[in-house]
PDB file of N, CA and C in Angstrom:
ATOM      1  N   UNK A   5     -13.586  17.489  -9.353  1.00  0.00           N
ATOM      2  CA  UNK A   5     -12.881  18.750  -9.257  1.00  0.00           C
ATOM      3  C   UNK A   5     -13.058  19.373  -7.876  1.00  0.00           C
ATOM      4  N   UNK A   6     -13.984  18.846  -6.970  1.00  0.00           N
ATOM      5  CA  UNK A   6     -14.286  19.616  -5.955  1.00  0.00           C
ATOM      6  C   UNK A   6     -12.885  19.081  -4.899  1.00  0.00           C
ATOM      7  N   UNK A   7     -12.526  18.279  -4.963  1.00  0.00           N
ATOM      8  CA  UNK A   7     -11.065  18.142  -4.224  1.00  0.00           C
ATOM      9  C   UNK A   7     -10.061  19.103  -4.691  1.00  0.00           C
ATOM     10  N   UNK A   8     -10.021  19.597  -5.548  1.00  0.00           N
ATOM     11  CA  UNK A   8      -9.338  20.779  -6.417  1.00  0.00           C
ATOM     12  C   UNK A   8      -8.948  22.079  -5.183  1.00  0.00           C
ATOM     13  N   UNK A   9     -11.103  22.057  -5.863  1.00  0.00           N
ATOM     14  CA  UNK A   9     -10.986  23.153  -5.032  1.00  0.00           C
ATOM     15  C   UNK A   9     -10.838  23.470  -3.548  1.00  0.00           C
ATOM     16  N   UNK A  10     -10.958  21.918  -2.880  1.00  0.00           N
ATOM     17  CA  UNK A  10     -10.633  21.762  -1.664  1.00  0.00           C
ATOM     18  C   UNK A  10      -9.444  22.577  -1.061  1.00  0.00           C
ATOM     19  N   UNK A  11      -8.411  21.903  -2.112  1.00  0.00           N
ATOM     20  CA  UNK A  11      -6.930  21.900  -1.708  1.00  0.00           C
ATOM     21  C   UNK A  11      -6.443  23.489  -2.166  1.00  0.00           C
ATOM     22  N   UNK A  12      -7.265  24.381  -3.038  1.00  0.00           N
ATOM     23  CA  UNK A  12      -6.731  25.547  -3.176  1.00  0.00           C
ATOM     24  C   UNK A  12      -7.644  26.226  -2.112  1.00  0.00           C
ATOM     25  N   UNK A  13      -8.712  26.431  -1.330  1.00  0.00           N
ATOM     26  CA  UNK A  13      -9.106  26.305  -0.191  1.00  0.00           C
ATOM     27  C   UNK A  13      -7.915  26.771   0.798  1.00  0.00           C
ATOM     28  N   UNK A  14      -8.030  25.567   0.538  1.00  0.00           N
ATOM     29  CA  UNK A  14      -6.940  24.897   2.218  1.00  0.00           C
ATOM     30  C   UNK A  14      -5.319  25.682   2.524  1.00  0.00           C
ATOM     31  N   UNK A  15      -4.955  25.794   1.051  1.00  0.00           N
ATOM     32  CA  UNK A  15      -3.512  26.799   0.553  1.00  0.00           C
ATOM     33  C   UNK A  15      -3.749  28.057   1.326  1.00  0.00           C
ATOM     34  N   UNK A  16      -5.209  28.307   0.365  1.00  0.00           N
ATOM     35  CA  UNK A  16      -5.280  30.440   0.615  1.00  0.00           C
ATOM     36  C   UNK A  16      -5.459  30.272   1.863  1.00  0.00           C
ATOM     37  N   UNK A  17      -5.989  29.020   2.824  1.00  0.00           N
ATOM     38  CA  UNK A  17      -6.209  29.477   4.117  1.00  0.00           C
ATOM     39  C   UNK A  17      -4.562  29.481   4.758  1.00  0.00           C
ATOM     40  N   UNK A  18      -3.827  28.661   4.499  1.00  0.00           N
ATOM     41  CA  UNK A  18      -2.766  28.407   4.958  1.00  0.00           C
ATOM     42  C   UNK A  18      -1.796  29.845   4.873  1.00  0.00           C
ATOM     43  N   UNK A  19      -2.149  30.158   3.456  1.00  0.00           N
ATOM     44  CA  UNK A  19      -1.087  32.102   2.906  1.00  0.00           C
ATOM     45  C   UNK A  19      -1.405  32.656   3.607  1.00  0.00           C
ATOM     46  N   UNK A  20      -2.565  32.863   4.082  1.00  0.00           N
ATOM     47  CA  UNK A  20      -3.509  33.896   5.016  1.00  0.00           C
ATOM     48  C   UNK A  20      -2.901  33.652   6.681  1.00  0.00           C
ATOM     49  N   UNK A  21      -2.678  32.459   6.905  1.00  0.00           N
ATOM     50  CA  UNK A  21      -2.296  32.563   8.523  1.00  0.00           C
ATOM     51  C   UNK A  21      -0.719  32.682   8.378  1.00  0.00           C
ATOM     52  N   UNK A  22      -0.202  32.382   7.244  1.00  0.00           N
ATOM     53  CA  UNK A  22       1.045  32.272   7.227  1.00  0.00           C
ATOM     54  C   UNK A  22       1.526  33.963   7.000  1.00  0.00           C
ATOM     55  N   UNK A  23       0.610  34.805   5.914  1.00  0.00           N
ATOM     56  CA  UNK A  23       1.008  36.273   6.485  1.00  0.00           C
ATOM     57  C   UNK A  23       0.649  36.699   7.516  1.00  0.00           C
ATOM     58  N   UNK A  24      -0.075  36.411   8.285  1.00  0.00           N
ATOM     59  CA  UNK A  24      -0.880  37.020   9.744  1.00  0.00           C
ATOM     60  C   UNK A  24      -0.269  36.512  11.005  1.00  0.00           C
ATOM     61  N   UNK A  25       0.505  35.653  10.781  1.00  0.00           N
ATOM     62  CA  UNK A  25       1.630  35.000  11.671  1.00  0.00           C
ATOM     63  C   UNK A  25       3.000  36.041  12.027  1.00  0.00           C
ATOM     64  N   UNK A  26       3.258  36.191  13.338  1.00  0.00           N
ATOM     65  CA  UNK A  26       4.825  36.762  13.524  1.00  0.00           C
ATOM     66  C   UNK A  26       5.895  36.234  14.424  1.00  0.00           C
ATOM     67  N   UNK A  27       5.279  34.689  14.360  1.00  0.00           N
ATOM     68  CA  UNK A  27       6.264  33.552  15.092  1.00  0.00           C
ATOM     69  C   UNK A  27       6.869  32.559  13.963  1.00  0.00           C
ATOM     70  N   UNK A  28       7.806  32.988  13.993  1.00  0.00           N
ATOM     71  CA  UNK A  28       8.748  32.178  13.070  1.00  0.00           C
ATOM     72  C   UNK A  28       8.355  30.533  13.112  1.00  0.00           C
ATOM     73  N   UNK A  29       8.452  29.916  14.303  1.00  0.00           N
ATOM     74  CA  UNK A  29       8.107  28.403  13.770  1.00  0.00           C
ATOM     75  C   UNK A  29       6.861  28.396  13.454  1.00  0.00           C
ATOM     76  N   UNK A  30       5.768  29.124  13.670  1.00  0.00           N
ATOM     77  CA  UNK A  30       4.176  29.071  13.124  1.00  0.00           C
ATOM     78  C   UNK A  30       4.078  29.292  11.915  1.00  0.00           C
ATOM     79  N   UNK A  31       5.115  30.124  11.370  1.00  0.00           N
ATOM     80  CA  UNK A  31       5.533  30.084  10.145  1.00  0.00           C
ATOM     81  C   UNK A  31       6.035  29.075   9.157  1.00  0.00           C
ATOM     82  N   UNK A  32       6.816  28.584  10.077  1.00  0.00           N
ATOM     83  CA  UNK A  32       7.742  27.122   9.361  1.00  0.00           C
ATOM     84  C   UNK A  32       7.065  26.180   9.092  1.00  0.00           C
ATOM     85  N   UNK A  33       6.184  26.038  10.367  1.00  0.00           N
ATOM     86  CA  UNK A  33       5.003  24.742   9.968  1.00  0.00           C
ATOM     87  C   UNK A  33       3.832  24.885   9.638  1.00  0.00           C
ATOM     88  N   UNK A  34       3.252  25.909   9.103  1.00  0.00           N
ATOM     89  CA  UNK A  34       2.849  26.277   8.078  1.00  0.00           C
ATOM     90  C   UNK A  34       2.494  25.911   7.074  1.00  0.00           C
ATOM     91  N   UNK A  35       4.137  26.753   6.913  1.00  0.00           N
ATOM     92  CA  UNK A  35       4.741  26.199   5.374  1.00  0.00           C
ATOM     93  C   UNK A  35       5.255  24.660   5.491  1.00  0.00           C
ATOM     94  N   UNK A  36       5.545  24.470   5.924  1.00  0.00           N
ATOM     95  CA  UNK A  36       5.314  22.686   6.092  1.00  0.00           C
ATOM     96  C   UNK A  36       4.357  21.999   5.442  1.00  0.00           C
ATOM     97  N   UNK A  37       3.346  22.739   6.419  1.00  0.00           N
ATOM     98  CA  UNK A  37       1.897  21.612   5.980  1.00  0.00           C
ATOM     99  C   UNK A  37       1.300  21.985   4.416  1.00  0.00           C
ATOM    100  N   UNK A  38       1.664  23.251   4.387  1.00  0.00           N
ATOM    101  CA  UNK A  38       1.139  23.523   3.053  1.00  0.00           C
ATOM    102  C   UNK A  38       2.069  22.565   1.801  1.00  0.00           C
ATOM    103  N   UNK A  39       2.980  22.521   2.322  1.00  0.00           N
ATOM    104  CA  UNK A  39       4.203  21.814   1.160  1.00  0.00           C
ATOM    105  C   UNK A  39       3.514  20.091   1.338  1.00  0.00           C
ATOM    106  N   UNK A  40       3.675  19.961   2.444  1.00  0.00           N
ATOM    107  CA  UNK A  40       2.839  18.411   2.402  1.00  0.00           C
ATOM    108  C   UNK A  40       1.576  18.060   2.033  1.00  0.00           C
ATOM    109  N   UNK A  41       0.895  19.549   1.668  1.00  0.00           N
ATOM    110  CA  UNK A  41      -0.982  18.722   1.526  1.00  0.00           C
ATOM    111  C   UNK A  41      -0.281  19.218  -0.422  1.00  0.00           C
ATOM    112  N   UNK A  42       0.395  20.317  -1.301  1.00  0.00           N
ATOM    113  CA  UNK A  42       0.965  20.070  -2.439  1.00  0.00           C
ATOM    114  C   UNK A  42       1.333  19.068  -2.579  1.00  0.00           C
ATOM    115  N   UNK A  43       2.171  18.521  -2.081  1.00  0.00           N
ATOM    116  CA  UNK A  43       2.885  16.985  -2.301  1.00  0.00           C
ATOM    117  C   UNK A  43       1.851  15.862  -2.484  1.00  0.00           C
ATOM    118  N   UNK A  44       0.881  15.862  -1.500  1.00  0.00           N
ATOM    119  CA  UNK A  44       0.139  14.816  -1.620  1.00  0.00           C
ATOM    120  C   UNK A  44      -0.891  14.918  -2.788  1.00  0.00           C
ATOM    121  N   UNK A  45      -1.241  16.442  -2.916  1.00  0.00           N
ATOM    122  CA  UNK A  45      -2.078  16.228  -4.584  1.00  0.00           C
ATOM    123  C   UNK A  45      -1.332  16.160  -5.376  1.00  0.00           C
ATOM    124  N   UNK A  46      -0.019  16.412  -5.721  1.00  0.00           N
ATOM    125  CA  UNK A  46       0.837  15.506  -6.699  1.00  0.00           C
ATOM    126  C   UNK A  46       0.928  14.240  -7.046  1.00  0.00           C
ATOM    127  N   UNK A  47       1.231  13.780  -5.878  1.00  0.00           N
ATOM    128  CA  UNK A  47       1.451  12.320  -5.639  1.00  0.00           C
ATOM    129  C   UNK A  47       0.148  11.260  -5.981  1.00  0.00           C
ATOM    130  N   UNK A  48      -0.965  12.408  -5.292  1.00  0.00           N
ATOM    131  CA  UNK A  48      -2.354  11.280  -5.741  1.00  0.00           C
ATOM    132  C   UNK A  48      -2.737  11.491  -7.341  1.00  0.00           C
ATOM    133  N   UNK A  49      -2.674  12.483  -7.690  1.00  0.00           N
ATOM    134  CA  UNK A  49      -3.189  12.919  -9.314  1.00  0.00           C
ATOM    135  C   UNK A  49      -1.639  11.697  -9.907  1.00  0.00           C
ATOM    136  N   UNK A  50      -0.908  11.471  -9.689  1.00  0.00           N
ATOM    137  CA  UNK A  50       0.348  10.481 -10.219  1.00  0.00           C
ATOM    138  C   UNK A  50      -0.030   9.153 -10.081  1.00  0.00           C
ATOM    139  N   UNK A  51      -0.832   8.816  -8.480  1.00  0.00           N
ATOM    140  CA  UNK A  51      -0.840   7.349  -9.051  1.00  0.00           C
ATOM    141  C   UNK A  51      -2.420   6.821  -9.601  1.00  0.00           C
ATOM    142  N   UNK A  52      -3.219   8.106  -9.425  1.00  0.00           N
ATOM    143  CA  UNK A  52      -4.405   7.979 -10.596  1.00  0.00           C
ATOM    144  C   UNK A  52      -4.032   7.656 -12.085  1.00  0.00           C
ATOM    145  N   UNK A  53      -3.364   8.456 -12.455  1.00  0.00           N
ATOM    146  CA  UNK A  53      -2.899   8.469 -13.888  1.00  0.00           C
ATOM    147  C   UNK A  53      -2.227   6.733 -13.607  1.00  0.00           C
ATOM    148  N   UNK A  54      -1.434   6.518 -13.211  1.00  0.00           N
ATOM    149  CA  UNK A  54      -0.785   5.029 -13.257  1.00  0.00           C
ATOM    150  C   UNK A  54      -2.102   3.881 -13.177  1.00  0.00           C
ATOM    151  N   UNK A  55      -2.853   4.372 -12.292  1.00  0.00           N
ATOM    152  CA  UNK A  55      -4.215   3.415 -12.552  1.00  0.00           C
ATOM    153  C   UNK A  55      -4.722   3.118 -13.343  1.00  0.00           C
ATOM    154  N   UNK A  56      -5.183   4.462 -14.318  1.00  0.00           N
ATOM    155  CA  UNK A  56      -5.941   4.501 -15.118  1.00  0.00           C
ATOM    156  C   UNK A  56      -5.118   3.817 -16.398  1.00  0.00           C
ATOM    157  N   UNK A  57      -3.681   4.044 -16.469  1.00  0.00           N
ATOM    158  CA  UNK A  57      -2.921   3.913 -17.269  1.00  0.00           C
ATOM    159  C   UNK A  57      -2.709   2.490 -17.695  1.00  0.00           C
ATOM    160  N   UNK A  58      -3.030   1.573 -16.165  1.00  0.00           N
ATOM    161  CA  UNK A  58      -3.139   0.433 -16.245  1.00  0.00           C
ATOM    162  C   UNK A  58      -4.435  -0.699 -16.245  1.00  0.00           C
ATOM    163  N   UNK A  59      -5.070   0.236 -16.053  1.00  0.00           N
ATOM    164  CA  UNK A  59      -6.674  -0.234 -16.309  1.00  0.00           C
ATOM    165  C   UNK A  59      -7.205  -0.118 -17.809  1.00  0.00           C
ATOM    166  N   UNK A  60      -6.335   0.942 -18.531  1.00  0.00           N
ATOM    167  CA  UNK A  60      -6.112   1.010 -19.731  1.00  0.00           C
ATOM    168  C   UNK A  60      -5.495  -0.468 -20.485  1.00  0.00           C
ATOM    169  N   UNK A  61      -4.388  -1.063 -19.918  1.00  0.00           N
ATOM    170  CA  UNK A  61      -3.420  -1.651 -20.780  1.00  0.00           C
ATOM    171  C   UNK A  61      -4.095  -2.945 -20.708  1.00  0.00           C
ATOM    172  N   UNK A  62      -4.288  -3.848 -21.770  1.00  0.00           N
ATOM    173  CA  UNK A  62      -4.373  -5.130 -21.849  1.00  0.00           C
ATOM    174  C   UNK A  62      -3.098  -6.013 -20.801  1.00  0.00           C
ATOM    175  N   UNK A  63      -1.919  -5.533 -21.521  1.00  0.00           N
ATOM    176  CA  UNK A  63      -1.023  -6.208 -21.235  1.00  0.00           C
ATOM    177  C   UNK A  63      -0.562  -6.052 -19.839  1.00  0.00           C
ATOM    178  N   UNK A  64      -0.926  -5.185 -18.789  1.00  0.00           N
ATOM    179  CA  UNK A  64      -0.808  -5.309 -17.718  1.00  0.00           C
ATOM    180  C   UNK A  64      -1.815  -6.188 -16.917  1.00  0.00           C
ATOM    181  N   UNK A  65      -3.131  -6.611 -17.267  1.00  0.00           N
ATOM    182  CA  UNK A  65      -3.541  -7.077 -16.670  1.00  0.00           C
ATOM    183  C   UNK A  65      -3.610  -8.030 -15.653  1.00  0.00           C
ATOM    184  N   UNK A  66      -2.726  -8.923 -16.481  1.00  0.00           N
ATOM    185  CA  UNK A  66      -2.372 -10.218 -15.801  1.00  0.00           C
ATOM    186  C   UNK A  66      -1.445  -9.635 -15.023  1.00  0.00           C
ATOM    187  N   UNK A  67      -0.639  -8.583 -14.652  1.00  0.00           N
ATOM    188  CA  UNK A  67       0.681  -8.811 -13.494  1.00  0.00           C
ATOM    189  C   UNK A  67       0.374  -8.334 -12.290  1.00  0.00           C
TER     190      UNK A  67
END
């Protein structure tokens, strides 16, 4: 869980410069990076579950 809390961390730091910001592209990329480090804990909590899902299955084993 401590990657969790990493990544909500990393957000509030991101809201915080992103309200304290009054340059529009410092803004944009930003919000960029914040949308890309979301994406990537999506994406990793997705292909955990597929791991596990398949470390689970007999019948995948062999492929």
């Amino acid at each position: 869980m401590e990657e969790q809390e990493n990544i909500q961390w990393a957000v509030a730091q991101l809201d915080q410069l992103e309200a304290d910001s009054r340059d529009y592209k410092q803004k944009a990329l930003l919000l960029g990076i914040k949308d890309l480090l979301l994406e990537q804990q999506k994406r990793t909590e997705q292909i955990q579950g597929q791991l596990d899902g398949t470390l689970w299955s007999p019948n995948d084993w062999g492929n």
